[in-house]
Amino acid sequence: MDRISEIWKLFINELKLFVREPMVLAFVFAFPVITVLVLGGVFELAPPIVFNYIKPSEYYVAGYIAVSIASIGFVMMPVHIASYRERGILRRLKASNFSMISFYVAQFLSGFVMTILSTIALMIAAYLSYGIPAVFSYPGIIAGFIAGTATFISIGILLGNLTPTARSAQALGLLVFFPSFLLSGAGPPPNAMTKIMNNISDFIPMTHSLRAIQEPWLNLGSNKDHLIMLVGTLVITTILWLHLSSRNTSA
Amino acid sequence: MSSTVLKVHDLVKKYANKSVVKSIDLEVQEGEILGILGHNGAGKTTSIECIQGLRQRDGGEVSIYGFDPQRQRHKVRSIIGSQLQHSELPDKLKIGEAFQLFSREHKNNIPELLNDWGLKEKEHEYFASLSGGQKQRLFIALALLNDPKIVFLDELTTGLDPFARREVWKSIKKIQRRGITVVLVSHFIDEVEALCQRIIIMKKGRIKAQGTIADIKAEYADEVIVKFRTETTDQDVSWLKKVPGMKAIKRRGRTVRLIGSQQMVVHVGSVMIAHDFVPQAMEIHQASLEEAFIKINGGHFG
């Protein structure tokens, strides 16, 4: 079996397994939709300066793809990888001559598909409620989407390789997800946060993922710095999980 | 004459500079079932995972059909089938999908395997819905999916009830009838005794004994007990002391126990006839593999 067929087989298999997990589906699809609907409405009466004179619903709709991406990276992927390792499924794949590179490529592909589907669900909800804000730069959004998704899948694989069990991966993922969610601008907007919170926010990958999509969408400036931060994070996390994965499966 | 298909020489595996597999040598002949026996922590699983190239060995040589599992990983994987200890499948993977996923070039044999291993009616069910015995049958079937020449089965029956264990034993014998060589790791003595032509007993990372079950019994547990009753409590049997191989005679009332080697059993009958002595309720107790195993492990079973 060539590498492409191997990746395709694993990818299709992964997609089937994802759609059979109702809890994961609920978190990945429902959480971003529910929160964007709630937050977009809650802050509707906030003073305009809080959102830099952008409509709150537009601010959240344009940024919430990053929440879908982070849900997959922080919640779904770590549990999935840790569970595969904990239950010996990775070793079984390896013993059956599957390449671990093919396995991880299939994770990236299925992660991308899930993020695209989650984004579509989010856009449908936004369209039916607040409307979808006008897009300033499609290439900028696509670059932000690809860099953010790849980075968060990589973070998810790293978390899954750092934790010994699926349960601990879930705990760690949620522990990272909620502070990231609150400090990245996906919860309270940056102008509603203290200076210290904003300083911390600059070091959070989710902030860069959110702004890399939101800024080209709403014409808030170039997303180049955010893309650089995301790609840097992607490279570092990939090196780390490649090392850990090789240690975990061939000790 | 069968040929050697697996050769291991001076295999060493260390964790944090501590050797867990210490210079083991073994050979497996084509078509045999070799059992690797030892209690938990003896190094059995680590050894066979190193042999299969699933763990990096720290020393020694391994050759499976002439290929090194570490340097020629893909070639080795294409001729071996593995059932790993503590290895499952995703709960929501359907049985038919598992066969499709793990099948590499030989998809034609999937319906046959599903039938042969009693899984046809489970084809569209999730892995999580299978019983312990069905899961093990599935793992054996998956190990055979790509027409391997040699299969490694690690602690296949742990956690199964006696009925399911015997069901799995039948499956292993069926593999051998197909001409496939089997390396079976177990800590169940009855299992290796029922299935294996040759066994290896490991303790603390070393091979302590290897050979046929008869060889191992003869070397480590060759004591035989001959028990009988005399007609009266004072009937003289002291003449039995001269029987070759006799180690001890113990008597309680009419019951006499002769303890000695296999050689003793051969001679006892003829000496009794020579003394015109007819024993009552005579029984011969042969040493078991379990006794040999306990002796090899220094008197400790676990």
Coordinates of C-alpha atoms in Angstrom, one line a residue:
Chain A
M1 CA 0.0 0.0 0.0
D2 CA 1.5 3.4 -1.0
R3 CA 1.7 6.3 1.4
I4 CA -1.2 8.2 -0.2
S5 CA -3.6 5.2 0.0
E6 CA -2.5 4.7 3.6
I7 CA -3.2 8.3 4.5
W8 CA -6.5 8.3 2.7
K9 CA -7.6 5.1 4.5
L10 CA -6.6 6.5 7.9
F11 CA -8.3 9.9 7.1
I12 CA -11.6 8.3 6.2
N13 CA -11.5 6.1 9.2
E14 CA -10.8 9.1 11.5
L15 CA -13.7 11.1 10.0
K16 CA -16.1 8.2 10.6
L17 CA -14.9 7.9 14.2
F18 CA -15.3 11.6 14.9
V19 CA -18.8 11.7 13.7
R20 CA -19.7 8.8 15.9
E21 CA -18.6 10.7 19.1
P22 CA -21.6 12.8 20.1
M23 CA -19.9 14.6 22.9
V24 CA -17.0 15.7 20.8
L25 CA -19.3 16.8 18.0
A26 CA -21.4 18.8 20.5
F27 CA -18.4 20.6 21.8
V28 CA -16.8 21.3 18.5
F29 CA -20.0 22.4 16.7
A30 CA -22.3 23.6 19.4
F31 CA -20.0 25.5 21.7
P32 CA -18.8 28.1 19.2
V33 CA -22.3 28.6 17.8
I34 CA -23.9 29.1 21.2
T35 CA -21.2 31.4 22.6
V36 CA -21.1 33.6 19.5
L37 CA -24.9 34.0 19.7
V38 CA -24.8 34.8 23.4
L39 CA -21.8 37.1 23.4
G40 CA -22.8 38.9 20.2
G41 CA -26.1 39.8 21.9
V42 CA -24.8 40.4 25.5
F43 CA -22.4 43.1 24.3
E44 CA -24.7 44.8 21.9
L45 CA -25.2 47.7 24.3
A46 CA -21.6 48.1 25.3
P47 CA -20.0 51.6 24.6
P48 CA -18.6 51.6 21.0
I49 CA -15.0 52.2 22.2
V50 CA -15.0 48.8 23.8
F51 CA -15.0 47.2 20.4
N52 CA -13.0 49.9 18.6
Y53 CA -16.2 51.1 17.1
I54 CA -16.9 47.8 15.4
K55 CA -20.4 46.2 15.9
P56 CA -20.0 43.6 18.7
S57 CA -21.8 41.0 16.6
E58 CA -19.4 41.6 13.7
Y59 CA -16.4 41.5 16.1
Y60 CA -17.5 38.0 17.4
V61 CA -18.6 36.5 14.1
A62 CA -15.3 37.5 12.5
G63 CA -13.3 36.1 15.4
Y64 CA -15.2 33.0 16.3
I65 CA -13.7 30.7 13.7
A66 CA -10.7 30.8 16.1
V67 CA -12.9 29.3 18.8
S68 CA -13.9 26.4 16.5
I69 CA -10.2 25.9 15.7
A70 CA -9.2 26.1 19.4
S71 CA -12.0 23.6 20.4
I72 CA -10.5 21.1 18.0
G73 CA -6.9 21.8 19.0
F74 CA -7.4 22.0 22.8
V75 CA -10.3 19.6 23.4
M76 CA -10.8 17.1 20.6
M77 CA -7.3 16.3 19.4
P78 CA -5.5 15.8 22.8
V79 CA -8.2 13.4 24.0
H80 CA -8.1 11.5 20.7
I81 CA -4.4 11.1 20.6
A82 CA -4.0 10.3 24.3
S83 CA -6.8 7.7 24.0
Y84 CA -5.1 6.1 21.0
R85 CA -1.9 5.8 22.9
E86 CA -3.4 4.8 26.2
R87 CA -5.3 1.9 24.5
G88 CA -2.4 0.7 22.4
I89 CA -4.1 1.7 19.1
L90 CA -1.0 3.6 18.0
R91 CA 1.1 0.5 18.7
R92 CA -1.3 -1.7 16.8
L93 CA -1.2 0.6 13.8
K94 CA 2.6 0.6 14.0
A95 CA 2.7 -3.2 14.3
S96 CA 0.5 -3.4 11.2
N97 CA 3.1 -1.4 9.1
F98 CA 1.3 1.9 9.2
S99 CA 3.7 4.8 9.2
M100 CA 3.2 7.2 12.1
I101 CA 3.8 10.1 9.7
S102 CA 0.7 8.9 7.7
F103 CA -1.3 8.7 10.9
Y104 CA -0.4 12.3 11.9
V105 CA -1.1 13.6 8.3
A106 CA -4.5 11.9 8.6
Q107 CA -5.1 13.7 11.9
F108 CA -4.2 17.1 10.2
L109 CA -6.6 16.3 7.3
S110 CA -9.5 15.2 9.5
G111 CA -8.8 18.2 11.9
F112 CA -9.1 20.5 8.9
V113 CA -12.3 18.9 7.7
M114 CA -13.8 19.2 11.1
T115 CA -12.8 22.8 11.4
I116 CA -14.3 23.6 8.0
L117 CA -17.6 21.9 9.0
S118 CA -17.6 23.7 12.3
T119 CA -17.0 27.0 10.6
I120 CA -19.8 26.4 8.2
A121 CA -22.1 25.7 11.2
L122 CA -20.9 28.9 12.8
M123 CA -21.5 31.0 9.6
I124 CA -25.0 29.6 9.2
A125 CA -25.9 30.5 12.8
A126 CA -24.3 34.0 12.3
Y127 CA -26.2 34.5 9.0
L128 CA -29.5 33.6 10.6
S129 CA -28.9 35.8 13.7
Y130 CA -26.7 38.9 13.2
G131 CA -25.7 38.5 9.6
I132 CA -22.2 37.9 8.3
P133 CA -19.9 41.0 8.3
A134 CA -18.5 42.1 4.9
V135 CA -15.1 40.5 4.1
F136 CA -12.2 42.9 3.4
S137 CA -9.6 40.3 2.4
Y138 CA -10.4 36.7 1.5
P139 CA -6.7 35.7 1.0
G140 CA -5.9 37.1 4.4
I141 CA -8.7 35.1 6.1
I142 CA -7.7 31.9 4.3
A143 CA -4.1 32.4 5.3
G144 CA -5.2 33.0 8.9
F145 CA -7.5 30.0 8.8
I146 CA -4.9 27.6 7.5
A147 CA -2.1 28.8 9.8
G148 CA -4.5 28.8 12.8
T149 CA -5.9 25.4 12.1
A150 CA -2.5 23.7 11.4
T151 CA -1.1 25.3 14.6
F152 CA -3.9 24.2 16.8
I153 CA -4.0 20.7 15.5
S154 CA -0.3 20.6 16.2
I155 CA -0.8 21.9 19.7
G156 CA -3.5 19.2 20.2
I157 CA -1.2 16.4 19.1
L158 CA 1.5 17.8 21.4
L159 CA -0.9 17.9 24.4
G160 CA -2.1 14.3 23.5
N161 CA 1.5 13.1 23.6
L162 CA 2.3 14.9 26.8
T163 CA -0.5 13.3 28.8
P164 CA -0.6 9.7 29.8
T165 CA -4.3 9.1 29.6
A166 CA -7.4 10.4 27.7
R167 CA -8.8 11.7 31.0
S168 CA -5.7 13.7 31.8
A169 CA -5.6 15.0 28.2
Q170 CA -9.2 16.2 28.6
A171 CA -8.4 17.9 31.9
L172 CA -5.2 19.6 30.4
G173 CA -7.0 20.6 27.2
L174 CA -9.9 22.3 29.1
L175 CA -7.4 23.9 31.5
V176 CA -5.6 25.5 28.5
F177 CA -8.8 26.2 26.5
F178 CA -10.8 28.3 29.0
P179 CA -8.0 30.8 30.0
S180 CA -7.1 31.1 26.3
F181 CA -10.8 31.6 25.4
L182 CA -11.1 34.4 28.0
L183 CA -7.8 36.2 27.4
S184 CA -7.6 35.9 23.6
G185 CA -10.4 38.4 23.0
A186 CA -12.9 35.6 22.2
G187 CA -14.6 36.3 25.5
P188 CA -14.3 39.9 26.8
P189 CA -12.9 42.2 24.0
P190 CA -9.3 43.5 24.5
N191 CA -10.5 47.0 25.5
A192 CA -12.4 45.5 28.4
M193 CA -9.4 43.8 29.8
T194 CA -6.6 45.2 32.0
K195 CA -3.1 46.0 30.6
I196 CA -1.7 42.9 32.3
M197 CA -4.4 40.7 30.7
N198 CA -3.7 42.2 27.3
N199 CA 0.1 41.6 27.8
I200 CA -0.6 37.9 28.7
S201 CA -2.9 37.8 25.7
D202 CA -0.1 38.6 23.3
F203 CA 1.6 35.3 24.2
I204 CA -1.4 33.1 23.7
P205 CA -1.6 31.3 20.4
M206 CA -5.4 31.7 20.3
T207 CA -5.1 35.5 20.3
H208 CA -3.0 35.3 17.1
S209 CA -5.3 32.7 15.6
L210 CA -8.3 35.0 16.3
R211 CA -6.7 38.2 15.1
A212 CA -5.1 36.4 12.0
I213 CA -8.7 35.9 10.8
Q214 CA -10.5 38.8 12.3
E215 CA -8.1 41.6 11.1
P216 CA -8.2 40.8 7.4
W217 CA -12.0 40.2 7.7
L218 CA -12.8 43.6 9.2
N219 CA -9.9 45.6 7.7
L220 CA -8.2 46.1 11.1
G221 CA -4.7 45.9 9.6
S222 CA -2.2 43.4 8.3
N223 CA -2.3 39.9 9.9
K224 CA 1.4 39.2 9.0
D225 CA 2.7 39.3 12.6
H226 CA 0.0 36.9 13.7
L227 CA 0.8 34.6 10.9
I228 CA 4.5 34.6 11.8
M229 CA 3.6 33.8 15.4
L230 CA 1.3 31.0 14.4
V231 CA 3.8 29.4 12.0
G232 CA 6.5 29.7 14.7
T233 CA 4.3 28.0 17.2
L234 CA 3.4 25.3 14.5
V235 CA 7.1 24.6 13.9
I236 CA 8.1 24.4 17.6
T237 CA 5.1 22.2 18.6
T238 CA 5.6 19.9 15.6
I239 CA 9.3 19.4 16.6
L240 CA 8.2 18.7 20.2
W241 CA 5.4 16.2 19.3
L242 CA 7.6 14.4 16.7
H243 CA 10.2 13.8 19.4
L244 CA 7.6 12.8 22.1
S245 CA 5.7 10.6 19.7
S246 CA 8.8 8.7 18.6
R247 CA 9.7 8.2 22.2
N248 CA 6.2 7.1 23.2
T249 CA 5.8 4.5 20.4
S250 CA 9.3 3.0 20.2
A251 CA 10.7 3.1 23.7
Chain B
M1 CA 13.0 -31.1 8.1
S2 CA 11.8 -27.7 9.3
S3 CA 14.0 -24.7 9.0
T4 CA 14.8 -21.9 11.4
V5 CA 12.7 -18.9 10.7
L6 CA 13.5 -16.7 13.7
K7 CA 17.0 -16.3 15.2
V8 CA 17.8 -14.1 18.2
H9 CA 21.3 -13.7 19.5
D10 CA 22.4 -11.8 22.6
L11 CA 19.3 -9.6 22.7
V12 CA 19.5 -6.8 25.2
K13 CA 17.0 -4.1 26.2
K14 CA 17.6 -1.4 28.8
Y15 CA 15.3 1.2 30.4
A16 CA 17.2 4.0 32.2
N17 CA 20.4 1.9 32.1
K18 CA 18.7 -1.0 33.8
S19 CA 18.6 -4.2 31.7
V20 CA 15.2 -5.7 31.4
V21 CA 16.2 -8.2 28.7
K22 CA 19.6 -9.7 29.4
S23 CA 21.3 -11.4 26.5
I24 CA 18.7 -13.8 25.3
D25 CA 19.2 -16.3 22.5
L26 CA 16.5 -18.3 20.9
E27 CA 15.5 -19.9 17.7
V28 CA 12.0 -20.7 16.2
Q29 CA 11.4 -23.5 13.7
E30 CA 9.0 -23.2 10.8
G31 CA 5.5 -24.4 11.7
E32 CA 6.0 -24.8 15.4
I33 CA 4.2 -23.1 18.3
L34 CA 6.9 -21.8 20.7
G35 CA 5.7 -20.7 24.1
I36 CA 7.4 -18.0 26.1
L37 CA 6.5 -18.5 29.8
G38 CA 7.3 -16.4 32.8
H39 CA 5.5 -14.4 35.4
N40 CA 4.7 -10.7 35.2
G41 CA 7.9 -8.6 34.8
A42 CA 10.0 -11.5 33.5
G43 CA 10.7 -9.6 30.2
K44 CA 8.6 -11.7 27.9
T45 CA 6.6 -8.9 26.3
T46 CA 9.6 -6.6 26.0
S47 CA 11.6 -9.4 24.3
I48 CA 9.0 -10.2 21.7
E49 CA 8.3 -6.5 21.0
C50 CA 12.0 -6.0 20.4
I51 CA 12.0 -9.1 18.2
Q52 CA 9.2 -7.6 16.2
G53 CA 11.0 -4.3 16.0
L54 CA 8.2 -2.5 17.9
R55 CA 10.8 -1.5 20.5
Q56 CA 14.4 -0.4 19.8
R57 CA 16.8 -3.1 21.1
D58 CA 20.0 -2.0 22.8
G59 CA 22.1 -4.9 21.7
G60 CA 22.1 -8.2 19.9
E61 CA 20.9 -9.5 16.6
V62 CA 17.4 -10.5 15.4
S63 CA 16.6 -12.2 12.1
I64 CA 13.1 -13.1 10.9
Y65 CA 13.3 -15.0 7.6
G66 CA 16.7 -13.3 7.2
F67 CA 15.4 -9.8 7.8
D68 CA 16.4 -7.5 10.7
P69 CA 13.2 -6.0 12.1
Q70 CA 14.9 -2.8 13.1
R71 CA 16.7 -2.1 9.8
Q72 CA 14.2 -3.8 7.4
R73 CA 11.1 -2.9 9.3
H74 CA 8.6 -2.9 6.4
K75 CA 9.9 -6.2 5.0
V76 CA 9.5 -7.8 8.4
R77 CA 6.0 -6.3 9.0
S78 CA 4.8 -7.7 5.7
I79 CA 5.6 -11.3 6.9
I80 CA 4.5 -11.1 10.5
G81 CA 1.2 -10.8 12.3
S82 CA 1.0 -9.3 15.7
Q83 CA -1.5 -9.6 18.5
L84 CA -0.2 -7.1 21.1
Q85 CA -0.7 -7.1 24.9
H86 CA -3.0 -4.2 26.1
S87 CA -3.9 -3.1 22.6
E88 CA -7.4 -2.4 21.5
L89 CA -9.3 -0.7 18.7
P90 CA -11.4 2.4 18.8
D91 CA -14.7 1.6 20.5
K92 CA -16.8 2.9 17.6
L93 CA -14.9 1.2 14.8
K94 CA -17.0 -1.5 13.2
I95 CA -15.6 -5.0 12.8
G96 CA -15.8 -4.9 9.0
E97 CA -14.1 -1.5 9.0
A98 CA -11.3 -2.9 11.2
F99 CA -10.6 -5.6 8.5
Q100 CA -10.7 -3.0 5.8
L101 CA -8.4 -0.7 7.7
F102 CA -5.7 -3.3 8.5
S103 CA -5.9 -5.1 5.2
R104 CA -3.0 -4.1 3.0
E105 CA -3.0 -6.2 -0.2
H106 CA -5.2 -9.2 0.4
K107 CA -8.8 -7.9 0.7
N108 CA -10.1 -11.1 -0.9
N109 CA -9.7 -13.0 2.3
I110 CA -11.8 -10.8 4.5
P111 CA -15.1 -12.7 4.1
E112 CA -13.3 -16.0 4.7
L113 CA -11.6 -14.7 7.8
L114 CA -14.9 -13.3 9.2
N115 CA -16.5 -16.7 8.6
D116 CA -13.6 -18.7 9.9
W117 CA -13.3 -16.8 13.2
G118 CA -17.1 -16.6 13.9
L119 CA -17.3 -12.8 13.3
K120 CA -19.5 -12.7 10.2
E121 CA -22.6 -11.7 12.2
K122 CA -20.6 -9.0 14.0
E123 CA -19.3 -7.4 10.8
H124 CA -21.5 -4.2 11.2
E125 CA -21.2 -3.9 15.0
Y126 CA -18.8 -1.7 17.0
F127 CA -15.7 -3.1 18.6
A128 CA -17.0 -2.1 22.0
S129 CA -19.9 -4.4 21.7
L130 CA -17.7 -7.6 21.4
S131 CA -17.2 -10.0 24.3
G132 CA -13.7 -10.7 25.6
G133 CA -13.5 -13.9 23.6
Q134 CA -14.8 -12.3 20.4
K135 CA -12.2 -9.5 20.7
Q136 CA -9.4 -12.0 21.0
R137 CA -10.7 -13.9 18.0
L138 CA -10.9 -10.6 16.1
F139 CA -7.2 -9.8 17.0
I140 CA -6.1 -13.3 15.8
A141 CA -8.0 -12.8 12.6
L142 CA -6.5 -9.3 12.1
A143 CA -3.0 -10.8 12.8
L144 CA -3.7 -13.3 10.0
L145 CA -5.2 -10.7 7.6
N146 CA -2.1 -10.1 5.5
D147 CA -1.1 -13.8 5.2
P148 CA 1.8 -13.7 7.6
K149 CA 4.4 -16.5 7.8
I150 CA 4.8 -16.0 11.6
V151 CA 2.4 -14.6 14.2
F152 CA 3.2 -13.3 17.7
L153 CA 0.5 -13.7 20.2
D154 CA 1.0 -11.9 23.5
E155 CA -1.1 -12.8 26.6
L156 CA -4.0 -13.7 24.4
T157 CA -6.2 -15.2 27.0
T158 CA -5.6 -13.0 30.0
G159 CA -9.0 -11.9 31.5
L160 CA -11.0 -14.6 29.6
D161 CA -13.2 -17.2 31.3
P162 CA -12.2 -20.8 31.0
F163 CA -14.7 -21.5 28.1
A164 CA -13.4 -18.5 26.1
R165 CA -9.8 -19.5 26.8
R166 CA -10.4 -22.9 25.3
E167 CA -12.1 -21.3 22.3
V168 CA -9.0 -19.2 21.7
W169 CA -6.7 -22.3 22.1
K170 CA -8.7 -24.0 19.3
S171 CA -8.1 -20.9 17.2
I172 CA -4.3 -21.1 17.8
K173 CA -4.2 -24.7 16.8
K174 CA -6.1 -23.8 13.7
I175 CA -3.4 -21.2 12.8
Q176 CA -0.7 -23.9 13.1
R177 CA -2.7 -26.2 10.9
R178 CA -2.4 -23.5 8.2
G179 CA 1.3 -23.9 8.4
I180 CA 1.9 -20.6 10.2
T181 CA 4.6 -20.4 12.9
V182 CA 3.4 -19.1 16.2
V183 CA 5.3 -17.4 19.1
L184 CA 3.0 -17.4 22.1
V185 CA 3.7 -15.4 25.2
S186 CA 1.8 -16.4 28.2
H187 CA 1.9 -16.7 32.0
F188 CA -0.6 -19.6 32.0
I189 CA 1.2 -22.9 32.4
D190 CA -1.8 -25.0 31.2
E191 CA -2.0 -22.9 28.1
V192 CA 1.6 -23.5 26.9
E193 CA 1.3 -27.1 28.0
A194 CA -1.8 -27.5 25.8
L195 CA -0.5 -25.7 22.8
C196 CA 3.3 -25.5 22.5
Q197 CA 5.8 -27.9 21.0
R198 CA 8.7 -26.1 22.7
I199 CA 8.8 -23.6 25.5
I200 CA 11.1 -20.9 26.9
I201 CA 10.9 -20.0 30.6
M202 CA 12.1 -16.5 31.4
K203 CA 12.9 -14.9 34.7
K204 CA 14.1 -11.4 35.4
G205 CA 15.0 -10.8 31.7
R206 CA 16.9 -14.0 31.2
I207 CA 16.0 -17.4 29.6
K208 CA 16.3 -19.8 32.5
A209 CA 15.2 -22.9 30.5
Q210 CA 14.2 -23.9 27.0
G211 CA 13.3 -27.1 25.3
T212 CA 10.3 -29.4 24.8
I213 CA 7.9 -29.8 27.8
A214 CA 9.3 -33.3 28.4
D215 CA 12.9 -32.0 28.4
I216 CA 12.1 -29.3 30.9
K217 CA 10.2 -31.6 33.2
A218 CA 13.0 -34.1 33.0
E219 CA 15.6 -31.5 33.8
Y220 CA 13.8 -29.5 36.4
A221 CA 11.1 -31.7 37.9
D222 CA 12.0 -35.3 37.2
E223 CA 10.7 -36.6 40.6
V224 CA 8.0 -39.2 40.3
I225 CA 5.9 -40.5 43.1
V226 CA 4.7 -44.1 43.1
K227 CA 1.9 -44.6 45.7
F228 CA 0.4 -47.9 46.7
R229 CA -1.0 -49.8 49.7
T230 CA 0.3 -53.0 51.3
E231 CA -2.0 -55.8 52.6
T232 CA -0.9 -55.2 56.2
T233 CA 0.7 -52.3 58.1
D234 CA 3.8 -54.3 58.9
Q235 CA 4.4 -55.9 55.4
D236 CA 8.1 -55.4 54.6
V237 CA 8.9 -53.3 51.5
S238 CA 12.5 -52.4 52.5
W239 CA 13.8 -54.3 49.6
L240 CA 12.5 -51.5 47.4
K241 CA 15.4 -49.3 48.6
K242 CA 17.7 -51.0 46.2
V243 CA 15.6 -50.0 43.1
P244 CA 17.7 -47.8 40.8
G245 CA 16.6 -44.1 40.9
M246 CA 14.9 -44.5 44.3
K247 CA 15.4 -41.4 46.5
A248 CA 13.1 -42.1 49.5
I249 CA 10.4 -44.4 50.8
K250 CA 7.7 -42.9 53.0
R251 CA 5.2 -45.0 54.8
R252 CA 2.1 -44.2 56.8
G253 CA 0.0 -47.2 57.9
R254 CA -0.7 -49.3 54.8
T255 CA 0.1 -46.4 52.4
V256 CA 3.6 -46.4 50.9
R257 CA 5.1 -43.5 48.8
L258 CA 8.2 -44.1 46.7
I259 CA 9.9 -40.9 45.6
G260 CA 12.5 -41.2 42.8
S261 CA 13.4 -40.5 39.2
Q262 CA 11.8 -41.6 35.9
Q263 CA 14.3 -44.5 36.0
M264 CA 12.8 -45.7 39.3
V265 CA 9.3 -46.2 37.7
V266 CA 10.7 -48.5 35.1
H267 CA 12.4 -50.7 37.6
V268 CA 9.8 -50.7 40.4
G269 CA 7.4 -53.0 38.6
S270 CA 10.0 -55.6 37.8
V271 CA 11.4 -55.6 41.3
M272 CA 7.9 -56.0 42.8
I273 CA 7.3 -59.0 40.4
A274 CA 10.7 -60.5 41.5
H275 CA 9.6 -60.3 45.1
D276 CA 6.2 -61.7 44.2
F277 CA 4.6 -58.5 45.6
V278 CA 1.2 -57.3 44.3
P279 CA 0.6 -53.6 45.3
Q280 CA -2.9 -52.4 46.0
A281 CA -4.4 -49.1 44.6
M282 CA -1.2 -48.2 42.8
E283 CA -0.9 -44.7 41.4
I284 CA 1.9 -42.9 39.6
H285 CA 2.2 -39.2 40.0
Q286 CA 4.4 -37.5 37.3
A287 CA 5.9 -34.1 37.9
S288 CA 4.1 -31.3 36.2
L289 CA 5.4 -28.4 34.2
E290 CA 4.0 -26.2 37.0
E291 CA 6.4 -27.9 39.4
A292 CA 9.3 -27.4 36.9
F293 CA 8.3 -23.8 36.5
I294 CA 8.2 -23.2 40.3
K295 CA 11.6 -24.9 40.7
I296 CA 13.1 -22.7 37.9
N297 CA 11.7 -19.6 39.6
G298 CA 13.4 -20.5 42.8
G299 CA 10.2 -21.9 44.5
H300 CA 8.2 -18.8 43.8
F301 CA 5.2 -18.9 41.5
G302 CA 4.7 -15.2 41.1

